Coordinates of C-alpha atoms in Angstrom, one line a residue:
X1430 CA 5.0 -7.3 28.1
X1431 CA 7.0 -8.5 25.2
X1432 CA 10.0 -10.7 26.0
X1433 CA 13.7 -9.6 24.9
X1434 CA 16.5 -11.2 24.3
X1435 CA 18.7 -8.5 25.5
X1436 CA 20.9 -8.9 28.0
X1437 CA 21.2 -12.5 27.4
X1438 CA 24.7 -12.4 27.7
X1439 CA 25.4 -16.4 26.2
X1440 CA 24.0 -16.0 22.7
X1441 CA 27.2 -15.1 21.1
X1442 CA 28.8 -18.2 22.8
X1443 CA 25.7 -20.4 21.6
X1444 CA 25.9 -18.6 18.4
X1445 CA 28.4 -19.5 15.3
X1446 CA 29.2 -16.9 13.6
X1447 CA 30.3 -17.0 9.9
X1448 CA 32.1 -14.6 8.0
X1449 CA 32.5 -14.9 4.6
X1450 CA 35.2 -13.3 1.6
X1451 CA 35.5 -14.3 -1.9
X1452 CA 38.8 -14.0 -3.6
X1453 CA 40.1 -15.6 -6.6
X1454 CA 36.2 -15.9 -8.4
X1455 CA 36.3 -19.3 -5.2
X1456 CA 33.9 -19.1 -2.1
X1457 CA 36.4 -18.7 0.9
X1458 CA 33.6 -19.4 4.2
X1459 CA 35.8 -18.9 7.4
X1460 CA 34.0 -20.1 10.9
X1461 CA 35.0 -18.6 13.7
X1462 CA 35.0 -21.5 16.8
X1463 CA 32.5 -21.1 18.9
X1464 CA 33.5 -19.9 22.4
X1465 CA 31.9 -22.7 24.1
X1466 CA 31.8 -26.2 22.9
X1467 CA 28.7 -26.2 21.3
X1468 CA 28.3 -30.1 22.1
X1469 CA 27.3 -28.7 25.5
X1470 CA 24.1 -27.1 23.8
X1471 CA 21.3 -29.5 24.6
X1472 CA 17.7 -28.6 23.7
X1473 CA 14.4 -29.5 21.8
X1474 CA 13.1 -27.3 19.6
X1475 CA 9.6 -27.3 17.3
X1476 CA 10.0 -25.4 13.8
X1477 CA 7.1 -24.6 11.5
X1478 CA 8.2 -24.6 8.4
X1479 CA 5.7 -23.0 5.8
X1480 CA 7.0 -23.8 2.4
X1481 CA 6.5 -26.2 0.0
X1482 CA 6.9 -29.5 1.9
X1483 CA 7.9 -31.2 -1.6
X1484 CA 9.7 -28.5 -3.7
X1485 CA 11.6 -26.7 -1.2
X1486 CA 11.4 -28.5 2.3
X1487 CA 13.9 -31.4 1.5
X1488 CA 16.5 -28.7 1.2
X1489 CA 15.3 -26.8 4.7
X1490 CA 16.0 -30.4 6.3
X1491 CA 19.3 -30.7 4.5
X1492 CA 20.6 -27.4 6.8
X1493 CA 18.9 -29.0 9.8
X1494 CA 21.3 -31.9 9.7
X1495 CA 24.2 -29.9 8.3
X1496 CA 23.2 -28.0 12.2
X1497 CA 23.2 -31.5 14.3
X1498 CA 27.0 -31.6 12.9
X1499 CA 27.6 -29.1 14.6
X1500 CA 25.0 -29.1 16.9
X1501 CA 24.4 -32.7 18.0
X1502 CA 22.5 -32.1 21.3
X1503 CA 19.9 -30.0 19.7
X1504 CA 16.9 -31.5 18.5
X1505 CA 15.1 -30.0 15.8
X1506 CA 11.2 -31.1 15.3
X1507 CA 10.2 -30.5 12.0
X1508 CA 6.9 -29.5 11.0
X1509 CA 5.5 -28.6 7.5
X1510 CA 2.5 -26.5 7.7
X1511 CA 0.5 -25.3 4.9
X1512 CA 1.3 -21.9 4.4
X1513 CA -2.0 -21.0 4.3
X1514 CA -3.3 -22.1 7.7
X1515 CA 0.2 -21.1 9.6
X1516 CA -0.9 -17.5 10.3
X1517 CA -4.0 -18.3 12.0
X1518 CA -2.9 -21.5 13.4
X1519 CA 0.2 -19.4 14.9
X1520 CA -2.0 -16.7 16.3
X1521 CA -4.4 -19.3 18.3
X1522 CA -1.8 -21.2 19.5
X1523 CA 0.5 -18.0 21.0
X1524 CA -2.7 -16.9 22.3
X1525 CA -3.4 -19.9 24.2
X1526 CA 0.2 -20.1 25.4
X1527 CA 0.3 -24.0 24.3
X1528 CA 1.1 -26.0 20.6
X1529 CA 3.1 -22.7 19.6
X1530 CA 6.3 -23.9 17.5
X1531 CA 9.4 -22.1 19.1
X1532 CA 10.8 -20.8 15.5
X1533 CA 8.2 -19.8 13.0
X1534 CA 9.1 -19.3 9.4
X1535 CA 6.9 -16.2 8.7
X1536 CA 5.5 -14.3 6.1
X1537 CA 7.1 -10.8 6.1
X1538 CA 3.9 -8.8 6.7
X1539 CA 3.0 -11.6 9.5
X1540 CA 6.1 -10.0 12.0
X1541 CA 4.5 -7.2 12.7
X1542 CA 1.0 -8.3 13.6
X1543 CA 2.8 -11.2 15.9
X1544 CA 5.0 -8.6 17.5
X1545 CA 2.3 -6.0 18.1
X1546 CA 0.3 -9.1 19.8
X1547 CA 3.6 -9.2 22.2
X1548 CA 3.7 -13.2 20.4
X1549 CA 7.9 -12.9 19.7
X1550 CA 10.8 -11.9 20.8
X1551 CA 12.7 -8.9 20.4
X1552 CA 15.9 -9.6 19.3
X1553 CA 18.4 -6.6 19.8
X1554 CA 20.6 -6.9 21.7
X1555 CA 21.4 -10.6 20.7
X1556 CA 24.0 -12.2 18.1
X1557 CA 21.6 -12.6 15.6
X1558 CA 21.3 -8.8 15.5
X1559 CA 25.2 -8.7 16.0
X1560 CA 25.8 -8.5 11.8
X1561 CA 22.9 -7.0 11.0
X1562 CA 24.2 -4.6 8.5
X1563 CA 24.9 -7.5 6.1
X1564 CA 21.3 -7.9 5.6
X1565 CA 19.4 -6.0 2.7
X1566 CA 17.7 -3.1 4.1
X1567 CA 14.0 -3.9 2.8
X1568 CA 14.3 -7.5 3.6
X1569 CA 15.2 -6.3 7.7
X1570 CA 12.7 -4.0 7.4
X1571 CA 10.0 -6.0 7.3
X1572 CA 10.9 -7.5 11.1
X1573 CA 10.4 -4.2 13.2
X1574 CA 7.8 -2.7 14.8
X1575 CA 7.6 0.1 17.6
X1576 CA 11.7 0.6 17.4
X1577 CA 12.7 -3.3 17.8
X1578 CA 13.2 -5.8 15.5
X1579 CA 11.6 -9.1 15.8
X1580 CA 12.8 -11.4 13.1
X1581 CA 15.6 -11.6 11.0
X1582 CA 15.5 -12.5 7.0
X1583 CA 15.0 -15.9 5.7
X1584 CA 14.7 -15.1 2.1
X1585 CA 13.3 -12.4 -0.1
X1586 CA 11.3 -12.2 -3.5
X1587 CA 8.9 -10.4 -5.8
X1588 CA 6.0 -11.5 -8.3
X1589 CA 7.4 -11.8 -12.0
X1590 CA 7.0 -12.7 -15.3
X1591 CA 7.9 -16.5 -15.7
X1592 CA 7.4 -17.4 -19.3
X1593 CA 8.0 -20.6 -22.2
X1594 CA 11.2 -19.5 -24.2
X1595 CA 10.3 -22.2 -26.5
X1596 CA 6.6 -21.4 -27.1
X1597 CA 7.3 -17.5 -27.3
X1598 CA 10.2 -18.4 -29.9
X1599 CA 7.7 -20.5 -32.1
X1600 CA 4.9 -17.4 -31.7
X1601 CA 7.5 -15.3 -33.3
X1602 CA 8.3 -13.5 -30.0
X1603 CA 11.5 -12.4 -29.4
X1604 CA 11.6 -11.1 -26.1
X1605 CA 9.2 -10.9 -23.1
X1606 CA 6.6 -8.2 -23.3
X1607 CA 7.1 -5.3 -21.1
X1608 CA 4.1 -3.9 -20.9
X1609 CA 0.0 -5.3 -19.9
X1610 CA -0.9 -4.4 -23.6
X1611 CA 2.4 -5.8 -25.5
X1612 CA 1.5 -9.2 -22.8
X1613 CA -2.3 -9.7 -24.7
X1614 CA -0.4 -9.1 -28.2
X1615 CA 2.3 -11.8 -27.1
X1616 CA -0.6 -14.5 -25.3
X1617 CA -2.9 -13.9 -29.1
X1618 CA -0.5 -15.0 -30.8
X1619 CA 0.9 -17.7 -28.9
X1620 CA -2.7 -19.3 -29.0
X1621 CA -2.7 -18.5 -32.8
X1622 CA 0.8 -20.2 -33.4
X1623 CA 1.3 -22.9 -31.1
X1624 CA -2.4 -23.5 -29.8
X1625 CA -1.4 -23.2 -26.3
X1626 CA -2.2 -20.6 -23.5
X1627 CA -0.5 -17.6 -23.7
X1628 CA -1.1 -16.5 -20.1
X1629 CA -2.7 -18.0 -17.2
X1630 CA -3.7 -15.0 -14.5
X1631 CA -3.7 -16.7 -10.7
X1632 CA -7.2 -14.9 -9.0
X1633 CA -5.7 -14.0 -5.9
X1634 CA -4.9 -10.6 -4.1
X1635 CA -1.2 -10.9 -4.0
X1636 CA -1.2 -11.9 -7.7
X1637 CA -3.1 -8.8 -9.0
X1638 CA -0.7 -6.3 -7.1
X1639 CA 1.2 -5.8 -10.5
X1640 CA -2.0 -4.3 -12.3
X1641 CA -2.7 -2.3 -9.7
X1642 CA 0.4 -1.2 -8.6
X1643 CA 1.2 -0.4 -12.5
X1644 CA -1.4 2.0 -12.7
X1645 CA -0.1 3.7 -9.6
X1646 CA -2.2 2.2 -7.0
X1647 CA -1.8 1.0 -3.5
X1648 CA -3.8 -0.4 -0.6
X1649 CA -3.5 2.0 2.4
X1650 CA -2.0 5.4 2.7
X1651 CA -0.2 4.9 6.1
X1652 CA 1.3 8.6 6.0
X1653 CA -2.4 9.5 5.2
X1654 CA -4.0 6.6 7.5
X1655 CA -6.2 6.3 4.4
X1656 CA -7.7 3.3 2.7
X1657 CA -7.0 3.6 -0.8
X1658 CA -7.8 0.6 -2.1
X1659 CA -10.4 1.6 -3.8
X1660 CA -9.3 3.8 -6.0
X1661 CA -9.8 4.8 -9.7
X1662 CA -5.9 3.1 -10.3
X1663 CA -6.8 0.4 -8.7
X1664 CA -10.2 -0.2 -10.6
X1665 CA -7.9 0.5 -14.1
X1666 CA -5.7 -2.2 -13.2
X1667 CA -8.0 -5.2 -12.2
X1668 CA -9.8 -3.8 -15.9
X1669 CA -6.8 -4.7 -17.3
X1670 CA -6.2 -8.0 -15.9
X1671 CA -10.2 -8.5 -16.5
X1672 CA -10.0 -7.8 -19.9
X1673 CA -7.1 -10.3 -20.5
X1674 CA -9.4 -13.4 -19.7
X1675 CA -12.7 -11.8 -21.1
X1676 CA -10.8 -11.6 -24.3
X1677 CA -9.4 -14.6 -23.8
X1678 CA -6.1 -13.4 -24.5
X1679 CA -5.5 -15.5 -20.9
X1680 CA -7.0 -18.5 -19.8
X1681 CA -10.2 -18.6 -18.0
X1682 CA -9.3 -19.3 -14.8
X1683 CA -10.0 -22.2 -12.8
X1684 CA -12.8 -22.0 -9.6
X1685 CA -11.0 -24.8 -7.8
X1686 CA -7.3 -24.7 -7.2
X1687 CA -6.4 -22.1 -9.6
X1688 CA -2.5 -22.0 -8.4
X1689 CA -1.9 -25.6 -8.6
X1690 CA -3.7 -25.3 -12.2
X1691 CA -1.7 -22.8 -13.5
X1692 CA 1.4 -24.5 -12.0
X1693 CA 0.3 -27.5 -13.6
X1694 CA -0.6 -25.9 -17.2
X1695 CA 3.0 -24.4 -17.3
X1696 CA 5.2 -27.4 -16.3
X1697 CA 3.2 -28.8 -18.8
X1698 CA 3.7 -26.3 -21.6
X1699 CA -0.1 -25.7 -21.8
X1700 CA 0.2 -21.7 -20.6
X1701 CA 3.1 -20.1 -21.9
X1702 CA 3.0 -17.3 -19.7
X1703 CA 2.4 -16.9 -15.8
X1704 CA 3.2 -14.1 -12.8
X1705 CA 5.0 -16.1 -10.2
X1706 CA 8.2 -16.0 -7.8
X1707 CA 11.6 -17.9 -6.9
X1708 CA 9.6 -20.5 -4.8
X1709 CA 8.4 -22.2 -7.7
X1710 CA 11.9 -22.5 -9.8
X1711 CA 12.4 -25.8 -8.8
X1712 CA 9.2 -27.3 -9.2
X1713 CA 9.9 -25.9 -13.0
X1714 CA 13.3 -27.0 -12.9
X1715 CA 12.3 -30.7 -12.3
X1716 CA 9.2 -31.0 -14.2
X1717 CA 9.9 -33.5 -16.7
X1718 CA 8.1 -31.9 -20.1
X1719 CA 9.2 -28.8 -19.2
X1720 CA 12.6 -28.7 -20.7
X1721 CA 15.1 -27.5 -18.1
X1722 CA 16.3 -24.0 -16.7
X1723 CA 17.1 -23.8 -20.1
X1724 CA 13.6 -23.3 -21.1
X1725 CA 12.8 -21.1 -18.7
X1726 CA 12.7 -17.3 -19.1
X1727 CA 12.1 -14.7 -16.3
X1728 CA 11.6 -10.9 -16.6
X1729 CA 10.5 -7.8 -14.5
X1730 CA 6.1 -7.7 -14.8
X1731 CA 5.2 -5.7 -17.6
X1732 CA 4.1 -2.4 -17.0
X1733 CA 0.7 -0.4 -16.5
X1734 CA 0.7 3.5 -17.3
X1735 CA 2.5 4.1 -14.4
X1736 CA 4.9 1.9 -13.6
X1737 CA 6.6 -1.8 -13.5
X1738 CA 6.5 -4.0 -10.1
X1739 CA 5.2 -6.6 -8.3
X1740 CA 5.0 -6.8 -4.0
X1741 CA 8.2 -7.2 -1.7
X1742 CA 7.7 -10.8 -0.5
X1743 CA 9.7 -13.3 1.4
X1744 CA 10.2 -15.1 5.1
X1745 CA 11.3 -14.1 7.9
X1746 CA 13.0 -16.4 11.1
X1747 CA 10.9 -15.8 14.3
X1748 CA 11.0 -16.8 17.9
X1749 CA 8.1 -17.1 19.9
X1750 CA 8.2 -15.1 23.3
X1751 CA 6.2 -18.5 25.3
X1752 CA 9.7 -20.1 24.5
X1753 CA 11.3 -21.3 28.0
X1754 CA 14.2 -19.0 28.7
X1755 CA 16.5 -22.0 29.0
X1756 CA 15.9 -23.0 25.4
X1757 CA 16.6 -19.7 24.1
X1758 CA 20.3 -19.8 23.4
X1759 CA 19.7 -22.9 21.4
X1760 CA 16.9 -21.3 19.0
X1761 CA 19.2 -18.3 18.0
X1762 CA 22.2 -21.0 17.6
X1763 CA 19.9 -22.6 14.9
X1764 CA 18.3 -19.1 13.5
X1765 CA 22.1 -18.0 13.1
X1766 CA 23.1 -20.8 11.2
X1767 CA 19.9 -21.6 8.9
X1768 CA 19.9 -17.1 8.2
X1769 CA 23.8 -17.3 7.3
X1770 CA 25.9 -16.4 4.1
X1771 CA 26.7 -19.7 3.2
X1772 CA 23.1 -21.3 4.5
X1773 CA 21.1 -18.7 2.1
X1774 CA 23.9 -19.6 -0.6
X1775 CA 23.4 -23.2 -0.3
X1776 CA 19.2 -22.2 -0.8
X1777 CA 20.0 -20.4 -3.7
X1778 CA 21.6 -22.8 -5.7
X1779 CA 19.2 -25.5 -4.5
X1780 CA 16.1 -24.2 -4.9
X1781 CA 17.3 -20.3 -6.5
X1782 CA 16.1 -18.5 -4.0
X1783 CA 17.4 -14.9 -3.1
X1784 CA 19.6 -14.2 -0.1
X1785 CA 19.0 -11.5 2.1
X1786 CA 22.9 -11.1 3.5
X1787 CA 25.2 -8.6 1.4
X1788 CA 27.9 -11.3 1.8
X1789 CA 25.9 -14.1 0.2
X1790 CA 25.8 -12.4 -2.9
X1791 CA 29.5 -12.4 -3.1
X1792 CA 29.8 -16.4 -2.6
X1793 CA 30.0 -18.0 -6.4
X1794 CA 27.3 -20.0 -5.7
X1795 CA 24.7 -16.9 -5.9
X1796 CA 27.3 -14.9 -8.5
X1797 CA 27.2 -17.9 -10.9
X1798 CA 23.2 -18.8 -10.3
X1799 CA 21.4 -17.1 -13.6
X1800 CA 17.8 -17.6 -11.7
X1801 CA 19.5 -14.8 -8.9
X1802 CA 20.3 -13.0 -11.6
X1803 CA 17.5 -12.7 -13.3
X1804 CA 15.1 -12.3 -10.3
X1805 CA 17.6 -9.8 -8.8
X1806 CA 16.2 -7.4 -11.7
X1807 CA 12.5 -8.0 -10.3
X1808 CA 13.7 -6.9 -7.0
X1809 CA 14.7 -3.8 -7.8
X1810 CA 11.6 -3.3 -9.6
X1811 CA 9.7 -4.2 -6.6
X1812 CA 7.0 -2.2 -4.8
X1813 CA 7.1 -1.5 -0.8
X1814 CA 4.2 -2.9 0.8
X1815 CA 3.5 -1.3 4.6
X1816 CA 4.8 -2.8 7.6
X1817 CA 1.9 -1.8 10.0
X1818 CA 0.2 -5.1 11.8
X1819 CA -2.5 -4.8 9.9
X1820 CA -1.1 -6.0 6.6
X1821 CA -1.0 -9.4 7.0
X1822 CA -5.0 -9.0 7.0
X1823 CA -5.0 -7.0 3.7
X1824 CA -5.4 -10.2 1.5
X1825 CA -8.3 -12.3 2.6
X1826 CA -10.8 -9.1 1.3
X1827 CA -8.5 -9.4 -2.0
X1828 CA -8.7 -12.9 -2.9
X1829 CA -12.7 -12.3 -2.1
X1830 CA -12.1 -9.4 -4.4
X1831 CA -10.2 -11.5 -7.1
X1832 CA -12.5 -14.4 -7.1
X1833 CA -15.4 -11.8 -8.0
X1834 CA -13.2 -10.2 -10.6
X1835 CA -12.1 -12.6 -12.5
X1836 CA -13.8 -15.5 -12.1
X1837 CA -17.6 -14.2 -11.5
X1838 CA -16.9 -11.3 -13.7
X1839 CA -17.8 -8.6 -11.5
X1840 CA -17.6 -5.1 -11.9
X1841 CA -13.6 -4.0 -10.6
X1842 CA -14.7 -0.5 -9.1
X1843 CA -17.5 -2.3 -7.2
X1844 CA -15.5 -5.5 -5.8
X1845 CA -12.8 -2.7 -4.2
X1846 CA -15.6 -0.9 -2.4
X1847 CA -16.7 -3.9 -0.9
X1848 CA -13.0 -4.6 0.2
X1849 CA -12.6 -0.6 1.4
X1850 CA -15.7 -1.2 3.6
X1851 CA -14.2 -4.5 5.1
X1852 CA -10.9 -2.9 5.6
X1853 CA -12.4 0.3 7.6
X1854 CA -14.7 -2.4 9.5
X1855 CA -12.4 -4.7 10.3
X1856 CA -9.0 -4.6 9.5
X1857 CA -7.6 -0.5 9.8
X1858 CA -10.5 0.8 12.0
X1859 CA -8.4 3.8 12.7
X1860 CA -8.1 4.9 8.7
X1861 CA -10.4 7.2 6.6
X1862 CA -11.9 6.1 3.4

């Protein structure tokens, strides 16, 4: 049986709740005093935190000790683990009922898989809950399953179009294409003029949602219960995204380590073009040949026939259901502060990423942050992706998939039927093809 925190009745006094105004164009952060002194809090708790240890975890640690000021009893151990490994790792470890960390920074599509597996715990009923109509409606909805909700938002994002201002100015580019075909136009000439890369295409599942999705494609039907991933959209848009690198209007890919490659390339001003998110803002930021924000441009993906988006993405805060009841009051006293206003405000204009509270948006800290700004535009743009347990287990068939496709230069339509058949074996039993 999955553990609740209902009927906890401490949180609130355990919890600090922040409300936030903004008047005058000045952040106004009010915090109301806890009901209990919160000195009296004493616990230990293990956090896995799963970004970037160098480009965003120094500012994660910042809000651990701006918590321990108010907070000084409650020991946080921190743990960077590679994103990459965290699901799996997770998964074993709540299994096994040992090594489990009690707050889990997870990938949106991971909350529903843990919670179906009865490895968190659900959280109405409790303080974090207690505001939750300040949080954006997509970004919550990622942390239910079965009528409870599980997490709460950590941050939220989509894929976009991250591009060299600088390079496309000296190609004779004026703004950033809009569209898959104006993009090979923009990357020619680019090479032509400037005799760098005009794109660099990352072969991984996630990162080839924009093709497919802009030819009106999708992965599963869950209305339907019908693996569509397959499909003649689909096929069109990995031809697309094949064609950019057989043309060599993008850059061949690399075999080993193609993100870090492509991260490299552009803070380099090799590529001039890439399809990337928020997370990587301030490893641009502080590149040293880059140039500055300044330099940087962001824009919506282009478009396929259909339509314009990349995936919903972001983290979610989780608590593991092994947790000793004791320590409980603690972990949502640290989920509530690092999930607030001004805690998601202080992220944006550290690292610019996007809040998930209404009320952060209002703080001039996230009004005044152009990278918000811009990327707020590529949320809206954004395409749903299901929030069955399952789909945390959709991309390990599509980076096969990608790898084949652009790399080994398979045939699109034939890679996808390989990753249909793996999906109905192994991943969505229950669907049709």
């Amino acid at each position: 049986m999955r553990r609740t925190a209902r009927g906890i009745a401490v949180l609130a006094s355990a919890t600090l709740a922040l409300s936030v105004a903004a008047c005058g164009g000045e952040d106004q952060a009010a915090e109301e005093q806890p009901k209990v002194d919160p000195a009296t809090l004493t616990a230990e708790l293990t956090w896995w935190d799963t970004s970037d240890p160098q480009n965003e975890g120094p500012a994660f640690q910042e809000l651990i000790a701006k918590f321990n000021q108010t907070y000084p009893n409650v020991k946080i151990n921190y743990q960077s683990v590679p994103f990459g490994e965290a699901q799996n790792k997770f998964k074993t470890a709540a299994q096994a009922k040992t090594g489990a960390p009690d707050i889990l920074r997870a990938e949106v599509a991971w909350v529903p898989e843990f919670a179906s597996l009865g490895y968190l715990y659900a959280l109405d009923g409790s303080e974090l809950l207690s505001d939750s109509a300040d949080f954006l409606e997509t970004p919550l909805a990622s942390n239910t399953y079965d009528g409870k909700t599980y997490g709460v938002p950590q941050v939220t994002d989509s894929l976009a179009l991250m591009y060299n201002k600088e390079l496309l100015g000296k190609a004779g580019i004026s703004a950033p294409p809009k569209s898959w075909a104006e993009l090979k136009t923009a990357s020619q000439a680019v090479k032509e003029k400037t005799g760098a890369e005009g794109v660099y295409l990352n072969p991984a599942g996630y990162f080839l949602l924009p093709f497919m999705y802009g030819e009106g494609g999708d992965l599963v039907d869950t209305a339907a219960k019908k693996i569509v991933v397959n499909s003649a959209q689909n096929a069109a848009g990995l031809k697309i995204a094949k064609d950019l690198i057989d043309s060599g209007a993008a850059a061949k890919p690399s075999a080993n380590d193609s993100y870090g490659t492509m991260m490299t390339l552009f803070k380099e001003q090799k590529v001039a073009m890439i399809i990337n998110g928020p997370w990587e803002v301030n490893n641009v930021k502080s590149a040293p040949t880059f140039g500055g924000l300044e330099n940087l441009g962001i824009a919506p993906v282009p478009a396929g026939s259909a339509r314009a988006g990349g995936p919903v993405g972001g983290h979610n805060y989780t608590i593991w259901s092994g947790m000793p009841q004791e320590k409980v009051d603690a972990a949502v006293a640290f989920v509530k502060h690092m999930s607030s206003a001004e805690s998601q405000a202080f992220l944006s204009e550290k690292l610019g990423l996007l809040p998930t509270r209404k009320s952060a948006y209002q703080l001039d800290a996230v009004k005044n942050n152009a990278v918000v700004a811009a990327f707020q535009s590529v949320n809206e743009a954004a395409v749903g992706r299901p929030w069955i347990p399952e789909a945390g287990q959709f991309f390990g068939p599509l980076d096969q998939m990608a790898t084949e496709v652009l790399i080994q230069r398979k045939d699109p339509k034939a890679a996808l039927d390989t990753v249909a058949r793996k999906y109905k074996a192994e991943v969505v039993p229950g669907y049709g093809l």
